[in-house]
Amino acid sequence: MEYDFLVLGSGMAGLTFALNAAPHGTVAILTKKQRSESNTNYAQGGIAAAMGADDSWELHLQDTLIAGAGLCDREAVEVLVREGPRMVQWLIELGAQFDRNPDGSLALGREGGHSRNRILHAADHTGYEIERTLLIAARKTPHITVLEHYQALDLLLQDGACVGVRVLDTLTGDLFEIRARAVLLATGGCGQVYLHTSNPPIATGDGIAMAWRAGAVIANMEFIQFHPTTLYHTDAPSFLISEAVRGEGGLLKRRDGYRFMPDYDPRAELAPRDIVARAIDAELKKTGDSCVYLDITHLDAEFIQRRFPTIYQTCLQYGIDITREPIPVVPAAHYTCGGVWTDLHGRTTIPRLYACGEVAYTGVHGANRLASNSLLEALVFAERAAIHAAARLDEPPPQPKPSCITARLAPPTPAPQPDDHADNWDAARLRIRQVMQKRVGIVRTVARLQEAFCALETLAAQLEAAYRQTPITVDSCEARNLAACALLITQSALARKESRGLHSVLDYPEPRDEYAACPTLITPA
Ligand SMILES: Cc1cc2nc3c(=O)[nH]c(=O)nc-3n(C[C@H](O)[C@H](O)[C@H](O)COP(=O)(O)OP(=O)(O)OC[C@H]3O[C@@H](n4cnc5c(N)ncnc54)[C@H](O)[C@@H]3O)c2cc1C
């Protein structure tokens, strides 16, 4: 099979790229499950854009830079916030139905870290609405073919340039190659590397791992955003309780009813996510409790059901009526701020390879992502990448500016002997996730990071050996990719000898001036 543009992933980034590339050639979108299965589909809160009468791109820029704790790439943020409103308008023109006020104007919500109301939402299922809109548009667009249940395994390189991918047909087990003039990684983040995550099972960091094995530069992987509030219930997977619940007045309380956030930050429940997640972590350690509570029982019950229908129904399913009782919550891994290093056009350091959305590092999130900026990032940079790939594909690839935090990490070489259980992929996956949760979580120490790195290095080498000696399956491929992402996160965390934004290390409790504006760059050689 051969196409002009090969898109890996059918979330917001992949679909936006495909729609913008289609006028310039044939497009194949490869996706490892059904086409709608993506993080995009589960996004609840909304998409940020300075579209309110009292708002401006300058204010959105300011808020993003503050959340990013000195580590955002200002130029990239400016692209994001200036182009954001136009791209959101494009989505609306494609058919996305965002909530509106009685007078027909957009109903703009507020989330932590935003100084203005600028979150467009479709109740609490904004991502579903966006995914639905983009999939309908893709179906109507000539030249776009969606290939479901095809899992990309590794990038094909020729003379250093990306010319396609090796693929597993997950229904038949067949292996084959797909070639293209340009390849886009839009495979999303790696939340599944942690035991507790808000991400669906597809989020195994495949694109990041593939790019690293192919020799691309990877950046800022230590900055994993933990969402402060996912439902804590023994029978429920980590279901997200959107930040919008706090935006509408939800209060965080301990089991004894004490409201603790004002003790940590003057913005209380509306402080940026890293502060809220660390506060909850500290309270849980202090009290020994398993969860804290998010209380919205003081709000009107009818309003709660209308504003948060999915959250209301899901909690009810687990026996919690959120109009009458507080919601038990814990923090969980939510968003990968780092990823494959890209320039302002989504180009990676490998010729003809682009990356957009959560798989990519563009520099817009810095040390902490501002709520609802990730859907916007996927939208804005995917269009830019498509425009670039259509017209300027042959330009030499960019390189990041030198950074004072750089490290080398070679992809694992297979262990001489895979241990007896190395091809028990479920067990390997669980082991990786446990190590990450315990040793590379919200608050880190150098000793725990070092222990994690040693354990992961051994495990990754054993998995690599087993991967090469057994038939390739979805499970073997994902376990190998999770191990790669776990190593990249841990190595990056060890390299950054300071605390900043989402990266908190007890041994280095303060940010260091010399590290401001220094992304962590990992090269594979
Ligand atoms: C519960 C939840 C709530 C969120 N809420 C918000 C919010 O309110 N606002 C906001 O801005 N952000 C939110 N986010 C984050 C946001 O949803 C994601 O960052 C964004 O949707 C990422 O889009 P993407 O296109 O990059 O990747 P995704 O939407 O994750 O799509 C990745 C695609 O790649 C495919 N794929 C992966 N690996 C392979 C492979 N090897 N081969 C083939 N296909 C592959 C997947 O199947 C999927 O189709 C939320 C995330 C979660 C999990």
Short mmCIF file of C-alpha atoms in Angstrom, two decimals, residues 80-317:
data_model
loop_
_atom_site.label_atom_id
_atom_site.label_comp_id
_atom_site.label_asym_id
_atom_site.label_seq_id
_atom_site.Cartn_x
_atom_site.Cartn_y
_atom_site.Cartn_z
CA LEU A 80 -1.47 28.37 19.77
CA VAL A 81 -3.44 31.24 21.24
CA ARG A 82 -3.45 33.47 18.13
CA GLU A 83 -4.54 30.72 15.73
CA GLY A 84 -6.82 28.99 18.26
CA PRO A 85 -10.02 31.01 17.77
CA ARG A 86 -9.87 30.65 13.97
CA MET A 87 -9.41 26.89 14.23
CA VAL A 88 -12.24 26.54 16.77
CA GLN A 89 -14.42 28.50 14.32
CA TRP A 90 -13.37 25.95 11.66
CA LEU A 91 -14.61 23.16 13.94
CA ILE A 92 -17.91 24.98 14.47
CA GLU A 93 -18.31 25.39 10.71
CA LEU A 94 -17.65 21.65 10.29
CA GLY A 95 -20.65 21.08 12.58
CA ALA A 96 -19.37 20.90 16.18
CA GLN A 97 -22.19 21.89 18.52
CA PHE A 98 -20.83 23.69 21.56
CA ASP A 99 -23.15 24.82 24.35
CA ARG A 100 -24.65 28.25 23.91
CA ASN A 101 -26.34 30.86 26.12
CA PRO A 102 -30.03 31.64 25.66
CA ASP A 103 -29.04 34.60 23.42
CA GLY A 104 -27.14 32.24 21.08
CA SER A 105 -23.64 33.30 22.12
CA LEU A 106 -21.11 30.62 23.05
CA ALA A 107 -21.36 29.51 26.70
CA LEU A 108 -17.77 29.87 27.87
CA GLY A 109 -16.72 28.05 31.04
CA ARG A 110 -13.78 28.68 33.38
CA GLU A 111 -11.17 26.15 34.51
CA GLY A 112 -8.17 26.30 36.86
CA GLY A 113 -5.44 28.74 35.81
CA HIS A 114 -7.63 30.66 33.30
CA SER A 115 -8.18 34.33 34.10
CA ARG A 116 -11.22 34.54 31.79
CA ASN A 117 -14.14 32.34 30.81
CA ARG A 118 -12.82 30.77 27.59
CA ILE A 119 -13.65 27.05 27.63
CA LEU A 120 -16.02 25.96 24.88
CA HIS A 121 -17.82 22.80 25.88
CA ALA A 122 -20.56 20.41 24.85
CA ALA A 123 -21.96 19.53 28.28
CA ASP A 124 -19.32 17.20 29.75
CA HIS A 125 -18.72 15.23 26.56
CA THR A 126 -16.89 17.81 24.49
CA GLY A 127 -14.36 15.33 23.10
CA TYR A 128 -17.11 13.03 21.85
CA GLU A 129 -18.73 15.95 20.04
CA ILE A 130 -15.43 16.94 18.42
CA GLU A 131 -14.52 13.38 17.43
CA ARG A 132 -18.02 12.88 15.98
CA THR A 133 -17.74 16.06 13.93
CA LEU A 134 -14.30 15.25 12.56
CA LEU A 135 -15.18 11.64 11.71
CA ILE A 136 -18.26 12.73 9.75
CA ALA A 137 -16.17 15.28 7.87
CA ALA A 138 -13.51 12.66 7.11
CA ARG A 139 -16.12 10.24 5.83
CA LYS A 140 -17.39 12.88 3.41
CA THR A 141 -13.93 13.81 2.16
CA PRO A 142 -12.60 12.13 -0.96
CA HIS A 143 -9.04 10.75 -0.73
CA ILE A 144 -9.30 9.79 2.98
CA THR A 145 -9.22 6.08 3.79
CA VAL A 146 -9.58 4.96 7.42
CA LEU A 147 -7.91 1.62 8.20
CA GLU A 148 -9.23 0.30 11.53
CA HIS A 149 -7.56 -2.39 13.66
CA TYR A 150 -4.16 -1.72 12.12
CA GLN A 151 -1.42 -1.23 14.67
CA ALA A 152 1.73 0.64 13.64
CA LEU A 153 4.77 -1.22 15.01
CA ASP A 154 7.82 0.68 13.83
CA LEU A 155 8.80 3.40 11.40
CA LEU A 156 10.47 2.49 8.11
CA LEU A 157 13.55 4.57 7.38
CA GLN A 158 15.39 5.00 4.08
CA ASP A 159 18.50 7.17 3.91
CA GLY A 160 17.52 8.57 7.28
CA ALA A 161 14.05 9.68 6.14
CA CYS A 162 10.73 8.16 7.20
CA VAL A 163 9.10 6.38 4.28
CA GLY A 164 6.32 4.45 6.00
CA VAL A 165 5.51 2.06 8.80
CA ARG A 166 5.49 -1.61 9.61
CA VAL A 167 1.99 -2.66 10.54
CA LEU A 168 0.16 -5.45 12.35
CA ASP A 169 -3.37 -6.30 11.26
CA THR A 170 -4.74 -6.90 14.74
CA LEU A 171 -7.64 -9.05 13.50
CA THR A 172 -5.61 -11.48 11.36
CA GLY A 173 -2.12 -11.17 12.85
CA ASP A 174 -0.67 -10.38 9.39
CA LEU A 175 2.37 -8.12 9.17
CA PHE A 176 2.98 -5.76 6.25
CA GLU A 177 4.34 -2.36 5.27
CA ILE A 178 2.59 0.85 4.27
CA ARG A 179 4.61 3.52 2.49
CA ALA A 180 3.97 7.22 2.12
CA ARG A 181 5.63 10.51 1.15
CA ALA A 182 4.95 11.91 4.63
CA VAL A 183 4.06 10.20 7.90
CA LEU A 184 2.25 11.84 10.82
CA LEU A 185 2.45 10.48 14.35
CA ALA A 186 -0.88 11.31 16.02
CA THR A 187 -0.92 8.36 18.39
CA GLY A 188 -1.61 10.30 21.60
CA GLY A 189 0.05 10.07 25.00
CA CYS A 190 1.25 7.34 27.35
CA GLY A 191 -1.04 7.55 30.40
CA GLN A 192 -1.19 3.75 30.55
CA VAL A 193 2.39 3.73 31.82
CA TYR A 194 0.90 4.45 35.28
CA LEU A 195 -1.31 2.15 37.33
CA HIS A 196 -3.86 4.90 37.95
CA THR A 197 -4.73 6.82 34.82
CA SER A 198 -7.67 8.64 33.31
CA ASN A 199 -6.57 7.49 29.85
CA PRO A 200 -8.26 4.74 27.85
CA PRO A 201 -6.28 1.55 27.06
CA ILE A 202 -5.06 2.86 23.66
CA ALA A 203 -2.76 5.39 25.40
CA THR A 204 0.38 3.25 25.43
CA GLY A 205 2.83 5.79 24.01
CA ASP A 206 3.37 3.87 20.76
CA GLY A 207 4.30 6.94 18.72
CA ILE A 208 6.81 8.22 21.26
CA ALA A 209 8.47 4.80 21.47
CA MET A 210 8.54 4.33 17.68
CA ALA A 211 10.05 7.77 17.12
CA TRP A 212 12.70 7.18 19.80
CA ARG A 213 13.69 3.83 18.30
CA ALA A 214 13.93 5.55 14.89
CA GLY A 215 16.32 8.17 16.28
CA ALA A 216 14.07 11.22 16.86
CA VAL A 217 14.74 13.66 19.69
CA ILE A 218 12.28 13.30 22.59
CA ALA A 219 11.60 16.20 24.97
CA ASN A 220 10.27 16.94 28.48
CA MET A 221 8.98 13.45 29.27
CA GLU A 222 9.30 14.05 33.03
CA PHE A 223 6.28 16.37 32.89
CA ILE A 224 3.36 14.00 33.37
CA GLN A 225 0.21 15.75 34.44
CA PHE A 226 -1.74 13.99 37.15
CA HIS A 227 -5.38 14.95 37.09
CA PRO A 228 -6.32 15.74 40.68
CA THR A 229 -9.79 14.23 40.54
CA THR A 230 -10.61 10.81 39.15
CA LEU A 231 -13.38 8.75 40.69
CA TYR A 232 -12.16 6.52 43.49
CA HIS A 233 -14.23 3.36 43.54
CA THR A 234 -12.97 -0.19 43.76
CA ASP A 235 -15.17 -1.32 40.84
CA ALA A 236 -14.56 1.65 38.52
CA PRO A 237 -11.60 2.26 36.22
CA SER A 238 -10.20 5.74 36.85
CA PHE A 239 -13.11 7.77 35.53
CA LEU A 240 -12.35 11.47 35.23
CA ILE A 241 -14.26 14.02 37.26
CA SER A 242 -13.70 17.06 35.07
CA GLU A 243 -11.99 20.19 36.32
CA ALA A 244 -15.14 21.98 35.21
CA VAL A 245 -16.80 20.57 38.35
CA ARG A 246 -14.40 22.66 40.41
CA GLY A 247 -14.90 25.50 37.93
CA GLU A 248 -18.62 25.46 38.75
CA GLY A 249 -17.95 25.64 42.49
CA GLY A 250 -16.98 22.10 43.59
CA LEU A 251 -15.10 22.03 46.91
CA LEU A 252 -12.38 19.57 47.91
CA LYS A 253 -12.78 18.15 51.40
CA ARG A 254 -11.19 15.55 53.63
CA ARG A 255 -13.20 12.67 55.04
CA ASP A 256 -13.79 14.76 58.19
CA GLY A 257 -15.37 17.50 56.03
CA TYR A 258 -12.44 19.93 56.27
CA ARG A 259 -11.94 22.03 53.10
CA PHE A 260 -8.16 21.97 52.66
CA MET A 261 -7.31 23.75 49.41
CA PRO A 262 -7.25 27.30 50.88
CA ASP A 263 -4.34 26.06 53.09
CA TYR A 264 -2.27 25.37 49.97
CA ASP A 265 -3.05 28.18 47.52
CA PRO A 266 -5.06 31.42 47.52
CA ARG A 267 -6.81 30.20 44.35
CA ALA A 268 -7.99 27.18 46.38
CA GLU A 269 -9.81 24.61 44.17
CA LEU A 270 -9.05 26.69 41.05
CA ALA A 271 -5.27 26.55 41.50
CA PRO A 272 -3.40 24.86 38.62
CA ARG A 273 -3.66 21.08 38.51
CA ASP A 274 -0.17 20.31 39.77
CA ILE A 275 -0.80 22.29 42.95
CA VAL A 276 -4.17 20.63 43.52
CA ALA A 277 -2.79 17.13 42.80
CA ARG A 278 0.15 17.64 45.20
CA ALA A 279 -2.17 19.04 47.87
CA ILE A 280 -4.38 15.94 47.63
CA ASP A 281 -1.28 13.70 47.66
CA ALA A 282 -0.07 15.47 50.82
CA GLU A 283 -3.48 15.22 52.51
CA LEU A 284 -3.72 11.51 51.72
CA LYS A 285 -0.25 10.93 53.14
CA LYS A 286 -1.09 12.99 56.21
CA THR A 287 -4.43 11.31 56.97
CA GLY A 288 -3.71 7.82 55.64
CA ASP A 289 -7.05 7.96 53.80
CA SER A 290 -7.47 6.38 50.36
CA CYS A 291 -9.29 9.34 48.80
CA VAL A 292 -10.58 12.87 49.32
CA TYR A 293 -14.03 14.19 48.38
CA LEU A 294 -15.28 16.64 45.77
CA ASP A 295 -18.47 18.22 47.01
CA ILE A 296 -21.03 19.92 44.76
CA THR A 297 -24.08 19.13 46.83
CA HIS A 298 -24.57 22.87 47.47
CA LEU A 299 -25.35 23.41 43.76
CA ASP A 300 -28.82 23.04 42.29
CA ALA A 301 -29.53 19.37 41.52
CA GLU A 302 -31.19 20.10 38.19
CA PHE A 303 -28.20 22.24 37.14
CA ILE A 304 -25.77 19.43 38.06
CA GLN A 305 -27.66 16.88 35.98
CA ARG A 306 -27.85 19.21 32.98
CA ARG A 307 -24.25 20.50 33.17
CA PHE A 308 -22.58 17.15 34.00
CA PRO A 309 -24.83 14.43 32.57
CA THR A 310 -22.04 11.89 31.96
CA ILE A 311 -20.44 12.37 35.37
CA TYR A 312 -23.83 12.29 37.07
CA GLN A 313 -24.89 9.07 35.33
CA THR A 314 -21.52 7.32 35.70
CA CYS A 315 -21.31 8.05 39.43
CA LEU A 316 -24.92 6.97 39.87
CA GLN A 317 -23.98 3.68 38.22
#
